[in-house]
mmCIF file of C-alpha atoms and ligand atoms in Angstrom:
data_model
loop_
_atom_site.group_PDB
_atom_site.id
_atom_site.type_symbol
_atom_site.label_atom_id
_atom_site.label_comp_id
_atom_site.label_asym_id
_atom_site.label_seq_id
_atom_site.Cartn_x
_atom_site.Cartn_y
_atom_site.Cartn_z
ATOM 1 C CA UNK A 1 0.000 0.000 0.000
ATOM 2 C CA UNK A 2 2.885 2.242 0.845
ATOM 3 C CA UNK A 3 4.484 1.632 -2.544
ATOM 4 C CA UNK A 4 1.220 2.337 -4.275
ATOM 5 C CA UNK A 5 0.868 5.509 -2.262
ATOM 6 C CA UNK A 6 4.323 6.577 -3.209
ATOM 7 C CA UNK A 7 3.572 5.718 -6.792
ATOM 8 C CA UNK A 8 0.475 7.787 -6.695
ATOM 9 C CA UNK A 9 2.476 10.649 -5.333
ATOM 10 C CA UNK A 10 5.029 10.304 -8.085
ATOM 11 C CA UNK A 11 2.299 10.351 -10.654
ATOM 12 C CA UNK A 12 1.201 13.696 -9.276
ATOM 13 C CA UNK A 13 2.843 15.573 -12.065
ATOM 14 C CA UNK A 14 4.050 19.168 -11.611
ATOM 15 C CA UNK A 15 1.470 20.231 -14.202
ATOM 16 C CA UNK A 16 -1.269 18.948 -11.932
ATOM 17 C CA UNK A 17 0.172 20.907 -9.067
ATOM 18 C CA UNK A 18 0.191 24.009 -11.183
ATOM 19 C CA UNK A 19 -3.426 23.368 -12.180
ATOM 20 C CA UNK A 20 -4.412 22.941 -8.538
ATOM 21 C CA UNK A 21 -2.688 26.117 -7.474
ATOM 22 C CA UNK A 22 -4.290 27.943 -10.353
ATOM 23 C CA UNK A 23 -7.716 26.678 -9.346
ATOM 24 C CA UNK A 24 -7.384 27.695 -5.724
ATOM 25 C CA UNK A 25 -6.062 31.008 -6.898
ATOM 26 C CA UNK A 26 -9.046 31.431 -9.174
ATOM 27 C CA UNK A 27 -11.429 30.527 -6.373
ATOM 28 C CA UNK A 28 -10.259 33.288 -4.081
ATOM 29 C CA UNK A 29 -9.848 35.556 -7.083
ATOM 30 C CA UNK A 30 -13.504 35.158 -7.961
ATOM 31 C CA UNK A 31 -14.606 36.237 -4.516
ATOM 32 C CA UNK A 32 -12.569 39.421 -4.758
ATOM 33 C CA UNK A 33 -13.667 39.932 -8.341
ATOM 34 C CA UNK A 34 -17.263 40.140 -7.249
ATOM 35 C CA UNK A 35 -16.489 42.632 -4.490
ATOM 36 C CA UNK A 36 -14.094 44.584 -6.670
ATOM 37 C CA UNK A 37 -16.532 45.087 -9.516
ATOM 38 C CA UNK A 38 -14.697 42.841 -11.985
ATOM 39 C CA UNK A 39 -17.883 40.970 -12.836
ATOM 40 C CA UNK A 40 -19.736 42.781 -15.591
ATOM 41 C CA UNK A 41 -22.428 41.976 -18.121
ATOM 42 C CA UNK A 42 -22.462 41.757 -21.891
ATOM 43 C CA UNK A 43 -25.701 41.628 -23.844
ATOM 44 C CA UNK A 44 -26.530 39.724 -27.000
ATOM 45 C CA UNK A 45 -29.609 40.708 -29.011
ATOM 46 C CA UNK A 46 -32.294 38.190 -29.908
ATOM 47 C CA UNK A 47 -34.138 39.050 -33.080
ATOM 48 C CA UNK A 48 -37.687 38.281 -34.126
ATOM 49 C CA UNK A 49 -37.645 37.081 -37.708
ATOM 50 C CA UNK A 50 -41.227 38.234 -38.267
ATOM 51 C CA UNK A 51 -40.607 41.858 -37.418
ATOM 52 C CA UNK A 52 -36.851 41.957 -37.907
ATOM 53 C CA UNK A 53 -36.622 43.721 -34.549
ATOM 54 C CA UNK A 54 -34.590 43.094 -31.460
ATOM 55 C CA UNK A 55 -37.122 41.713 -28.980
ATOM 56 C CA UNK A 56 -34.836 40.505 -26.255
ATOM 57 C CA UNK A 57 -31.323 40.732 -24.879
ATOM 58 C CA UNK A 58 -29.544 37.883 -23.138
ATOM 59 C CA UNK A 59 -27.285 38.958 -20.280
ATOM 60 C CA UNK A 60 -23.963 37.092 -20.181
ATOM 61 C CA UNK A 61 -21.584 37.348 -17.234
ATOM 62 C CA UNK A 62 -18.018 38.523 -17.853
ATOM 63 C CA UNK A 63 -14.973 38.437 -15.612
ATOM 64 C CA UNK A 64 -12.237 40.850 -16.551
ATOM 65 C CA UNK A 65 -9.191 39.997 -14.541
ATOM 66 C CA UNK A 66 -6.316 42.401 -14.752
ATOM 67 C CA UNK A 67 -4.425 39.805 -16.778
ATOM 68 C CA UNK A 68 -7.278 39.170 -19.168
ATOM 69 C CA UNK A 69 -10.740 37.749 -19.474
ATOM 70 C CA UNK A 70 -11.715 34.494 -17.812
ATOM 71 C CA UNK A 71 -14.321 32.673 -19.940
ATOM 72 C CA UNK A 72 -17.685 31.866 -18.294
ATOM 73 C CA UNK A 73 -17.107 28.195 -19.107
ATOM 74 C CA UNK A 74 -14.278 28.390 -16.512
ATOM 75 C CA UNK A 75 -15.673 30.608 -13.789
ATOM 76 C CA UNK A 76 -19.381 29.686 -13.835
ATOM 77 C CA UNK A 77 -18.773 26.015 -12.939
ATOM 78 C CA UNK A 78 -16.348 27.189 -10.242
ATOM 79 C CA UNK A 79 -18.930 29.628 -8.913
ATOM 80 C CA UNK A 80 -21.491 26.825 -8.854
ATOM 81 C CA UNK A 81 -19.161 24.545 -6.880
ATOM 82 C CA UNK A 82 -18.398 27.195 -4.288
ATOM 83 C CA UNK A 83 -21.940 28.587 -4.082
ATOM 84 C CA UNK A 84 -20.715 32.013 -5.170
ATOM 85 C CA UNK A 85 -23.057 31.744 -8.149
ATOM 86 C CA UNK A 86 -25.891 32.886 -5.887
ATOM 87 C CA UNK A 87 -24.276 36.294 -5.428
ATOM 88 C CA UNK A 88 -22.886 36.459 -8.953
ATOM 89 C CA UNK A 89 -26.288 35.581 -10.394
ATOM 90 C CA UNK A 90 -27.978 38.382 -8.472
ATOM 91 C CA UNK A 91 -25.224 40.841 -9.355
ATOM 92 C CA UNK A 92 -25.584 40.013 -13.064
ATOM 93 C CA UNK A 93 -29.360 40.402 -12.837
ATOM 94 C CA UNK A 94 -29.072 43.669 -10.987
ATOM 95 C CA UNK A 95 -26.606 45.171 -13.481
ATOM 96 C CA UNK A 96 -28.575 43.849 -16.444
ATOM 97 C CA UNK A 97 -31.862 45.305 -15.206
ATOM 98 C CA UNK A 98 -30.272 48.655 -14.426
ATOM 99 C CA UNK A 99 -28.573 48.904 -17.827
ATOM 100 C CA UNK A 100 -31.607 47.862 -19.874
ATOM 101 C CA UNK A 101 -34.386 49.516 -17.847
ATOM 102 C CA UNK A 102 -34.708 52.403 -20.318
ATOM 103 C CA UNK A 103 -34.789 50.194 -23.374
ATOM 104 C CA UNK A 104 -37.313 47.844 -21.778
ATOM 105 C CA UNK A 105 -39.627 50.719 -20.852
ATOM 106 C CA UNK A 106 -43.111 49.339 -20.422
ATOM 107 C CA UNK A 107 -43.061 47.589 -23.780
ATOM 108 C CA UNK A 108 -44.401 44.071 -23.243
ATOM 109 C CA UNK A 109 -42.707 43.008 -26.508
ATOM 110 C CA UNK A 110 -39.273 43.611 -25.011
ATOM 111 C CA UNK A 111 -37.606 41.320 -22.548
ATOM 112 C CA UNK A 112 -34.383 40.588 -20.745
ATOM 113 C CA UNK A 113 -33.081 37.030 -20.471
ATOM 114 C CA UNK A 114 -30.772 35.958 -17.662
ATOM 115 C CA UNK A 115 -29.103 32.612 -17.081
ATOM 116 C CA UNK A 116 -30.009 30.877 -13.850
ATOM 117 C CA UNK A 117 -28.059 28.036 -12.311
ATOM 118 C CA UNK A 118 -29.715 25.117 -10.532
ATOM 119 C CA UNK A 119 -27.816 26.153 -7.406
ATOM 120 C CA UNK A 120 -29.699 29.448 -7.363
ATOM 121 C CA UNK A 121 -33.047 27.697 -7.732
ATOM 122 C CA UNK A 122 -32.343 25.717 -4.575
ATOM 123 C CA UNK A 123 -32.636 28.879 -2.514
ATOM 124 C CA UNK A 124 -36.063 29.022 -0.898
ATOM 125 C CA UNK A 125 -36.319 32.774 -1.486
ATOM 126 C CA UNK A 126 -34.875 32.902 -4.992
ATOM 127 C CA UNK A 127 -38.144 33.958 -6.642
ATOM 128 C CA UNK A 128 -38.753 36.619 -4.012
ATOM 129 C CA UNK A 129 -35.235 38.004 -4.498
ATOM 130 C CA UNK A 130 -35.643 38.205 -8.278
ATOM 131 C CA UNK A 131 -39.056 39.862 -8.063
ATOM 132 C CA UNK A 132 -37.783 42.289 -5.425
ATOM 133 C CA UNK A 133 -34.823 43.220 -7.591
ATOM 134 C CA UNK A 134 -37.069 43.755 -10.610
ATOM 135 C CA UNK A 135 -39.295 46.039 -8.596
ATOM 136 C CA UNK A 136 -36.339 48.068 -7.339
ATOM 137 C CA UNK A 137 -34.986 48.404 -10.857
ATOM 138 C CA UNK A 138 -38.351 49.286 -12.355
ATOM 139 C CA UNK A 139 -38.500 46.239 -14.614
ATOM 140 C CA UNK A 140 -41.818 44.425 -14.983
ATOM 141 C CA UNK A 141 -41.776 40.704 -14.176
ATOM 142 C CA UNK A 142 -43.341 39.951 -17.560
ATOM 143 C CA UNK A 143 -40.234 41.416 -19.193
ATOM 144 C CA UNK A 144 -38.024 38.826 -17.547
ATOM 145 C CA UNK A 145 -36.951 35.500 -18.994
ATOM 146 C CA UNK A 146 -35.068 33.011 -16.835
ATOM 147 C CA UNK A 147 -32.921 30.624 -18.832
ATOM 148 C CA UNK A 148 -32.371 27.236 -17.226
ATOM 149 C CA UNK A 149 -30.891 24.040 -18.604
ATOM 150 C CA UNK A 150 -32.614 20.671 -18.571
ATOM 151 C CA UNK A 151 -30.233 19.478 -15.861
ATOM 152 C CA UNK A 152 -32.009 21.607 -13.232
ATOM 153 C CA UNK A 153 -35.073 19.397 -13.691
ATOM 154 C CA UNK A 154 -33.094 16.210 -13.311
ATOM 155 C CA UNK A 155 -33.506 16.131 -9.533
ATOM 156 C CA UNK A 156 -36.373 18.582 -9.571
ATOM 157 C CA UNK A 157 -38.013 18.818 -6.167
ATOM 158 C CA UNK A 158 -41.170 20.707 -5.173
ATOM 159 C CA UNK A 159 -39.103 23.649 -3.936
ATOM 160 C CA UNK A 160 -37.523 24.235 -7.289
ATOM 161 C CA UNK A 161 -40.847 23.879 -9.072
ATOM 162 C CA UNK A 162 -42.367 26.264 -6.540
ATOM 163 C CA UNK A 163 -39.683 28.896 -7.223
ATOM 164 C CA UNK A 164 -40.340 28.698 -10.952
ATOM 165 C CA UNK A 165 -44.115 28.722 -10.458
ATOM 166 C CA UNK A 166 -43.914 31.831 -8.290
ATOM 167 C CA UNK A 167 -41.927 33.574 -10.988
ATOM 168 C CA UNK A 168 -44.240 32.446 -13.765
ATOM 169 C CA UNK A 169 -47.334 33.423 -11.768
ATOM 170 C CA UNK A 170 -45.829 36.899 -11.503
ATOM 171 C CA UNK A 171 -45.527 36.981 -15.308
ATOM 172 C CA UNK A 172 -41.886 36.025 -15.828
ATOM 173 C CA UNK A 173 -41.120 33.372 -18.429
ATOM 174 C CA UNK A 174 -38.817 30.384 -18.314
ATOM 175 C CA UNK A 175 -36.691 29.277 -21.256
ATOM 176 C CA UNK A 176 -35.133 25.857 -21.573
ATOM 177 C CA UNK A 177 -31.537 26.571 -22.609
ATOM 178 C CA UNK A 178 -29.318 24.290 -24.721
ATOM 179 C CA UNK A 179 -32.422 22.347 -25.760
ATOM 180 C CA UNK A 180 -31.618 18.974 -27.286
ATOM 181 C CA UNK A 181 -28.320 18.433 -25.495
ATOM 182 C CA UNK A 182 -29.775 17.075 -22.245
ATOM 183 C CA UNK A 183 -31.008 13.690 -21.225
ATOM 184 C CA UNK A 184 -34.719 14.171 -21.445
ATOM 185 C CA UNK A 185 -36.700 13.095 -24.439
ATOM 186 C CA UNK A 186 -38.766 15.450 -26.530
ATOM 187 C CA UNK A 187 -41.738 13.780 -24.882
ATOM 188 C CA UNK A 188 -40.803 15.100 -21.470
ATOM 189 C CA UNK A 189 -41.085 18.666 -22.657
ATOM 190 C CA UNK A 190 -44.780 18.840 -21.886
ATOM 191 C CA UNK A 191 -44.128 18.160 -18.202
ATOM 192 C CA UNK A 192 -41.621 20.969 -17.751
ATOM 193 C CA UNK A 193 -42.692 24.417 -16.496
ATOM 194 C CA UNK A 194 -41.223 26.306 -19.454
ATOM 195 C CA UNK A 195 -42.490 28.813 -22.017
ATOM 196 C CA UNK A 196 -39.685 28.770 -24.563
ATOM 197 C CA UNK A 197 -37.039 26.392 -25.839
ATOM 198 C CA UNK A 198 -33.646 27.556 -27.039
ATOM 199 C CA UNK A 199 -32.335 25.162 -29.637
ATOM 200 C CA UNK A 200 -28.681 24.538 -28.916
ATOM 201 C CA UNK A 201 -26.097 25.764 -31.372
ATOM 202 C CA UNK A 202 -24.838 22.252 -32.081
ATOM 203 C CA UNK A 203 -28.098 21.651 -33.978
ATOM 204 C CA UNK A 204 -27.929 24.982 -35.749
ATOM 205 C CA UNK A 205 -24.371 24.210 -36.852
ATOM 206 C CA UNK A 206 -25.689 21.167 -38.738
ATOM 207 C CA UNK A 207 -27.040 23.639 -41.297
ATOM 208 C CA UNK A 208 -24.149 24.180 -43.701
ATOM 209 C CA UNK A 209 -25.514 24.795 -47.182
ATOM 210 C CA UNK A 210 -29.125 25.313 -46.221
ATOM 211 C CA UNK A 211 -30.353 22.720 -48.701
ATOM 212 C CA UNK A 212 -29.923 19.681 -46.451
ATOM 213 C CA UNK A 213 -32.814 17.835 -44.843
ATOM 214 C CA UNK A 214 -32.585 17.965 -41.062
ATOM 215 C CA UNK A 215 -35.724 16.310 -39.706
ATOM 216 C CA UNK A 216 -34.418 16.567 -36.167
ATOM 217 C CA UNK A 217 -34.590 20.358 -36.320
ATOM 218 C CA UNK A 218 -38.120 20.442 -37.708
ATOM 219 C CA UNK A 219 -39.244 17.855 -35.138
ATOM 220 C CA UNK A 220 -37.901 19.917 -32.272
ATOM 221 C CA UNK A 221 -39.572 23.071 -33.504
ATOM 222 C CA UNK A 222 -42.893 21.431 -34.378
ATOM 223 C CA UNK A 223 -43.027 19.616 -31.073
ATOM 224 C CA UNK A 224 -42.366 22.812 -29.113
ATOM 225 C CA UNK A 225 -44.963 24.732 -31.114
ATOM 226 C CA UNK A 226 -47.574 22.020 -30.685
ATOM 227 C CA UNK A 227 -47.096 22.379 -26.927
ATOM 228 C CA UNK A 228 -47.633 26.128 -27.199
ATOM 229 C CA UNK A 229 -43.993 27.040 -26.587
ATOM 230 C CA UNK A 230 -41.982 29.603 -28.504
ATOM 231 C CA UNK A 231 -38.670 28.654 -30.090
ATOM 232 C CA UNK A 232 -35.387 30.554 -30.206
ATOM 233 C CA UNK A 233 -32.420 29.248 -32.186
ATOM 234 C CA UNK A 234 -28.994 30.159 -30.810
ATOM 235 C CA UNK A 235 -25.619 30.181 -32.491
ATOM 236 C CA UNK A 236 -26.836 31.603 -35.825
ATOM 237 C CA UNK A 237 -23.621 32.470 -37.654
ATOM 238 C CA UNK A 238 -24.596 32.421 -41.322
ATOM 239 C CA UNK A 239 -27.409 33.754 -43.478
ATOM 240 C CA UNK A 240 -28.276 30.234 -44.621
ATOM 241 C CA UNK A 241 -28.744 29.172 -41.023
ATOM 242 C CA UNK A 242 -31.013 32.169 -40.402
ATOM 243 C CA UNK A 243 -33.016 31.372 -43.561
ATOM 244 C CA UNK A 244 -33.250 27.695 -42.721
ATOM 245 C CA UNK A 245 -34.507 28.256 -39.183
ATOM 246 C CA UNK A 246 -36.866 30.962 -40.378
ATOM 247 C CA UNK A 247 -38.331 28.584 -42.970
ATOM 248 C CA UNK A 248 -38.939 26.126 -40.118
ATOM 249 C CA UNK A 249 -40.930 28.876 -38.382
ATOM 250 C CA UNK A 250 -38.519 29.499 -35.538
ATOM 251 C CA UNK A 251 -39.775 32.503 -33.552
ATOM 252 C CA UNK A 252 -36.496 34.187 -32.681
ATOM 253 C CA UNK A 253 -32.845 34.025 -33.662
ATOM 254 C CA UNK A 254 -29.607 34.764 -31.793
ATOM 255 C CA UNK A 255 -26.016 34.563 -32.882
ATOM 256 C CA UNK A 256 -22.873 36.229 -34.182
ATOM 257 C CA UNK A 257 -24.615 36.886 -37.523
ATOM 258 C CA UNK A 258 -26.628 39.578 -35.755
ATOM 259 C CA UNK A 259 -24.233 40.612 -33.025
ATOM 260 C CA UNK A 260 -21.570 39.459 -30.633
ATOM 261 C CA UNK A 261 -22.366 39.900 -26.959
ATOM 262 C CA UNK A 262 -21.396 43.492 -26.104
ATOM 263 C CA UNK A 263 -21.451 45.899 -23.176
ATOM 264 C CA UNK A 264 -24.665 47.959 -23.097
ATOM 265 C CA UNK A 265 -22.760 51.121 -24.003
ATOM 266 C CA UNK A 266 -21.656 49.561 -27.268
ATOM 267 C CA UNK A 267 -25.110 48.253 -28.101
ATOM 268 C CA UNK A 268 -26.485 51.711 -28.619
ATOM 269 C CA UNK A 269 -26.889 51.102 -32.316
ATOM 270 C CA UNK A 270 -28.926 47.944 -31.788
ATOM 271 C CA UNK A 271 -30.947 49.713 -29.140
ATOM 272 C CA UNK A 272 -31.561 52.712 -31.365
ATOM 273 C CA UNK A 273 -32.406 50.602 -34.405
ATOM 274 C CA UNK A 274 -35.095 48.956 -32.322
ATOM 275 C CA UNK A 275 -36.364 52.396 -31.328
ATOM 276 C CA UNK A 276 -36.549 53.724 -34.887
ATOM 277 C CA UNK A 277 -38.541 50.958 -36.554
HETATM 278 P P1 LIG B 1 -25.366 29.971 -23.009
HETATM 279 O O1 LIG B 1 -26.355 30.422 -21.997
HETATM 280 O O2 LIG B 1 -25.760 28.870 -23.901
HETATM 281 O O3 LIG B 1 -24.986 31.289 -23.816
HETATM 282 C C1 LIG B 1 -24.698 31.320 -25.189
HETATM 283 C C2 LIG B 1 -23.205 31.252 -25.428
HETATM 284 O O4 LIG B 1 -22.985 31.145 -26.850
HETATM 285 C C3 LIG B 1 -22.471 32.515 -24.997
HETATM 286 O O5 LIG B 1 -21.174 32.106 -24.593
HETATM 287 C C4 LIG B 1 -22.403 33.323 -26.303
HETATM 288 O O6 LIG B 1 -21.346 34.259 -26.320
HETATM 289 C C5 LIG B 1 -22.185 32.214 -27.297
HETATM 290 N N1 LIG B 1 -22.660 32.570 -28.645
HETATM 291 C C6 LIG B 1 -23.577 33.486 -28.996
HETATM 292 N N2 LIG B 1 -23.764 33.506 -30.335
HETATM 293 C C7 LIG B 1 -22.946 32.570 -30.841
HETATM 294 C C8 LIG B 1 -22.672 32.107 -32.178
HETATM 295 O O7 LIG B 1 -23.240 32.559 -33.162
HETATM 296 N N3 LIG B 1 -21.761 31.103 -32.294
HETATM 297 C C9 LIG B 1 -21.115 30.566 -31.236
HETATM 298 N N4 LIG B 1 -20.235 29.586 -31.453
HETATM 299 N N5 LIG B 1 -21.341 30.968 -29.958
HETATM 300 C C10 LIG B 1 -22.255 31.964 -29.774
HETATM 301 P P2 LIG B 1 -20.494 32.680 -23.263
HETATM 302 O O8 LIG B 1 -20.827 34.119 -23.086
HETATM 303 O O9 LIG B 1 -19.056 32.287 -23.314
HETATM 304 O O10 LIG B 1 -21.217 31.886 -22.102
HETATM 305 C C11 LIG B 1 -21.059 30.505 -21.969
HETATM 306 C C12 LIG B 1 -22.024 29.937 -20.985
HETATM 307 O O11 LIG B 1 -21.758 30.399 -19.654
HETATM 308 C C13 LIG B 1 -23.466 30.315 -21.240
HETATM 309 O O12 LIG B 1 -23.990 29.532 -22.290
HETATM 310 C C14 LIG B 1 -24.093 30.027 -19.884
HETATM 311 O O13 LIG B 1 -24.334 28.644 -19.765
HETATM 312 C C15 LIG B 1 -22.959 30.400 -18.941
HETATM 313 N N6 LIG B 1 -23.217 31.748 -18.402
HETATM 314 C C16 LIG B 1 -22.885 32.967 -18.889
HETATM 315 N N7 LIG B 1 -23.306 33.953 -18.076
HETATM 316 C C17 LIG B 1 -23.953 33.358 -17.057
HETATM 317 C C18 LIG B 1 -24.640 33.848 -15.879
HETATM 318 O O14 LIG B 1 -24.775 35.049 -15.613
HETATM 319 N N8 LIG B 1 -25.167 32.898 -15.038
HETATM 320 C C19 LIG B 1 -25.068 31.551 -15.309
HETATM 321 N N9 LIG B 1 -25.610 30.682 -14.430
HETATM 322 N N10 LIG B 1 -24.458 31.079 -16.397
HETATM 323 C C20 LIG B 1 -23.902 31.964 -17.271
HETATM 324 CA CA1 LIG B 2 -28.385 31.088 -22.097
HETATM 325 CA CA1 LIG B 3 -27.596 28.130 -24.731
HETATM 326 CA CA1 LIG B 4 -24.461 26.540 -23.385
#
């Protein structure tokens, strides 16, 4: 056993040590980042293909460390593990509401989407916090969309369902993010308390020329529509993808073709364009 232990130790490569140190460093860094105002929000427009207008913005968390930007795919999972996501999530919501309040106005056609982690939904007062924040910021609940992934429903308990119900009763909507990548079947969709599905970009990227037959895409969209849900396609990078999804009657489109995620100050053009039409 001792030899094996020693062996194990020897196999602990210096690179692993470096990775461990880096992770611990990042963990404490994230805490300070939140207090020090390093967590900011970018917004990506979501466009209605019927009207050609921006109908929604998705808020995406950003962490600008002095040395550079840490991608959300690194710091969000870390924040979820440490529980810090509860504070980060509220901070992102608060900033997003404050920065978009003017654009949202009282227009029921305009909404703000925020990503919500399963960890946040486990808080018994999550819904109350969100609704309180919206009230403070002057944003109507019906202008809020909470994006959750299928995984939050995997161990769904009554508490979580109650949080979502409270929010939906107040007029907020729930979108199922990364739709199609999870474990649940299309058939389970009707049991989930959601209003919208967001088709994951891996499916959108299957559209290359625009002349291929992709029954999986039409099935997803038809199924969602038959259940009375709206459909957003994410990761639209090319005009043929936009045309393809539009032909399948997708309700809204999001992706680099329209805009990268940007700070609110740099979105002025998109905001103004929406105002002019
Ligand atoms: P997501 O919610 O699926 O967000 C969409 C991601 O796709 C964003 O990555 C966005 O920048 C990227 N994207 C948008 N258009 C395109 C496109 O046309 N092509 C491609 N290839 N990508 C596109 P980002 O900002 O790096 O965020 C990654 C993930 O981090 C998000 O995926 C979300 O799961 C998570 N995340 C970001 N902000 C928050 C937050 O405030 N709270 C929580 N819980 N999660 C967040
Ligand atoms: Ca999302
Ligand atoms: Ca997504
Ligand atoms: Ca994703």
